[in-house]
Short mmCIF file of C-alpha atoms in Angstrom, two decimals:
data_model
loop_
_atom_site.label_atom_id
_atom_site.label_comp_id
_atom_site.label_asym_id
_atom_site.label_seq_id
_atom_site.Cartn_x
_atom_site.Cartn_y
_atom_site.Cartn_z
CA UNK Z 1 -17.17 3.93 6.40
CA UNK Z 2 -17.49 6.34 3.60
CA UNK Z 3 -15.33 8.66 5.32
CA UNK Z 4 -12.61 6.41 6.19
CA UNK Z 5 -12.69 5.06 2.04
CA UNK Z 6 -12.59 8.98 0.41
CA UNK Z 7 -9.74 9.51 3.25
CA UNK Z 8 -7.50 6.40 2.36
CA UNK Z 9 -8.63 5.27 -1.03
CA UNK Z 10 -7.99 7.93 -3.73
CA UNK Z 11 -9.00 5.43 -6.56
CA UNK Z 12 -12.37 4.99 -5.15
CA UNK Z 13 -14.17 7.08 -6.97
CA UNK Z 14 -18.28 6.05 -6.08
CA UNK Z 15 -18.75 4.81 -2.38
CA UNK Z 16 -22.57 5.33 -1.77
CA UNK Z 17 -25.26 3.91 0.49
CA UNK Z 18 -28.82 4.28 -0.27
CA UNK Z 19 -31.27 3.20 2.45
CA UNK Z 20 -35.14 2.36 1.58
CA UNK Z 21 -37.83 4.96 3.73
CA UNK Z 22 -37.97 1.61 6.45
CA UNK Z 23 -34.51 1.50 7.05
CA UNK Z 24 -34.32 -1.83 6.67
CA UNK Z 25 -32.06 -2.38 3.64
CA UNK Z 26 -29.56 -0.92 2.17
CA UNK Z 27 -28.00 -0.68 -1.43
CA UNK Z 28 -24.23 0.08 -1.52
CA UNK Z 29 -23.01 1.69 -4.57
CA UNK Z 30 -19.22 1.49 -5.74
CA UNK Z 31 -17.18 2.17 -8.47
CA UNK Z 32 -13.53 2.02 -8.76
CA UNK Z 33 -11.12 3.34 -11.58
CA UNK Z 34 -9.91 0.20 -12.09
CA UNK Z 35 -9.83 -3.75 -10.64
CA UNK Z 36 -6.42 -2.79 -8.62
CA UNK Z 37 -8.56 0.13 -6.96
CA UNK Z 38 -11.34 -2.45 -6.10
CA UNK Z 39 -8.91 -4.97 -5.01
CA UNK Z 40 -7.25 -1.83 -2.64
CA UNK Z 41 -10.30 -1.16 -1.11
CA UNK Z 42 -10.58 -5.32 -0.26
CA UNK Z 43 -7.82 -5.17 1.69
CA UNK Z 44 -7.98 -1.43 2.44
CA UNK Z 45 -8.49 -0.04 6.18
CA UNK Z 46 -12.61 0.59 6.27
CA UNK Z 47 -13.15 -2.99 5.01
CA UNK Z 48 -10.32 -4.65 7.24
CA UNK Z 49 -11.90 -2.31 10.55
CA UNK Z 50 -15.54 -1.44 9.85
CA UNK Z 51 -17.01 -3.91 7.37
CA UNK Z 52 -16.42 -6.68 10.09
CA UNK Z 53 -18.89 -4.33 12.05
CA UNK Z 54 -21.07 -4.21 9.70
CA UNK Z 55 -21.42 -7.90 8.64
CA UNK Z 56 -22.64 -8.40 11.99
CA UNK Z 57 -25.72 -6.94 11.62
CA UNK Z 58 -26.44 -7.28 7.76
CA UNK Z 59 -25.84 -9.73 5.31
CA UNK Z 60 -25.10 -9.47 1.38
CA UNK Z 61 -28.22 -10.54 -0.26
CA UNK Z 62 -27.15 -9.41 -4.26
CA UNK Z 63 -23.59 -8.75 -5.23
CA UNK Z 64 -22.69 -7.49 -9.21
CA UNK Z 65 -20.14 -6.34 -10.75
CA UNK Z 66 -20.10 -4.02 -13.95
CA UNK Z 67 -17.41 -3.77 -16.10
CA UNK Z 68 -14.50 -6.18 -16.97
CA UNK Z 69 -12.49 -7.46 -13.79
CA UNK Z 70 -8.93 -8.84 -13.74
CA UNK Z 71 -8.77 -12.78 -12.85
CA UNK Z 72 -7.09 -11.41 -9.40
CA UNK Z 73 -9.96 -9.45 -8.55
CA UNK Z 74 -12.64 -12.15 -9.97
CA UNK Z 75 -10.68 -14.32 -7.64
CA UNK Z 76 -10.92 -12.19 -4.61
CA UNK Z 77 -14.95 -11.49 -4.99
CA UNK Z 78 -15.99 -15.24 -5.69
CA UNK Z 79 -16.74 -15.56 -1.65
CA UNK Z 80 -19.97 -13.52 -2.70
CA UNK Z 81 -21.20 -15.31 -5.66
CA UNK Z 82 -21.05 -12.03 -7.54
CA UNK Z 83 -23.41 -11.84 -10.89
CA UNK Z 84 -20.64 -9.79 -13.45
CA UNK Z 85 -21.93 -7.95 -16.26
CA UNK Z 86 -19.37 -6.82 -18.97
CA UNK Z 87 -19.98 -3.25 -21.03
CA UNK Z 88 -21.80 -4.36 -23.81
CA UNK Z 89 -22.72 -0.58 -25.40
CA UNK Z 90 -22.85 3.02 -24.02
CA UNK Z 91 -21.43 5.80 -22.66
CA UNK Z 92 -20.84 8.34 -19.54
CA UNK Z 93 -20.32 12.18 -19.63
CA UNK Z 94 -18.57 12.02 -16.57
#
């Protein structure tokens, strides 16, 4: 799925998947440039194909959000009951 997202979704610009030493769950990392880049990759080929795939042998047990989504976006994500955290203080050096 990765693959498919760096191919098609140039505004992606985090798509990670970190598995504990079982193998039995998985935290998916992803950060966008912006809420239209997260709403792309909503409607965007790897989560239209594969994520169907995948939902049928996982489930979402946490979804957040960091950072300040449009009302479209907000919209689109309240199917999983995310928890959204806004910046409050900080920084990045990259």
């Amino acid at each position: 799925m990765s693959r498919v997202v760096e191919a098609n979704e140039p505004d992606t610009i985090k798509h990670q998947f970190y598995l504990n030493t079982a193998d039995t769950k998985c935290i998916v990392h992803e950060t966008y440039a912006n809420s239209e880049a997260a709403l792309a990759h909503t409607t965007g080929v790897a989560s239209q194909t594969i994520l169907p795939k995948v939902f049928n042998v996982s489930r979402i047990s946490r979804f957040e959000v960091y950072g300040n989504p449009n009302m479209e976006l907000q919209m689109a994500l309240t199917s999983f009951n995310p928890q959204t955290y806004n910046l409050f203080t900080g920084f990045s050096r990259r």
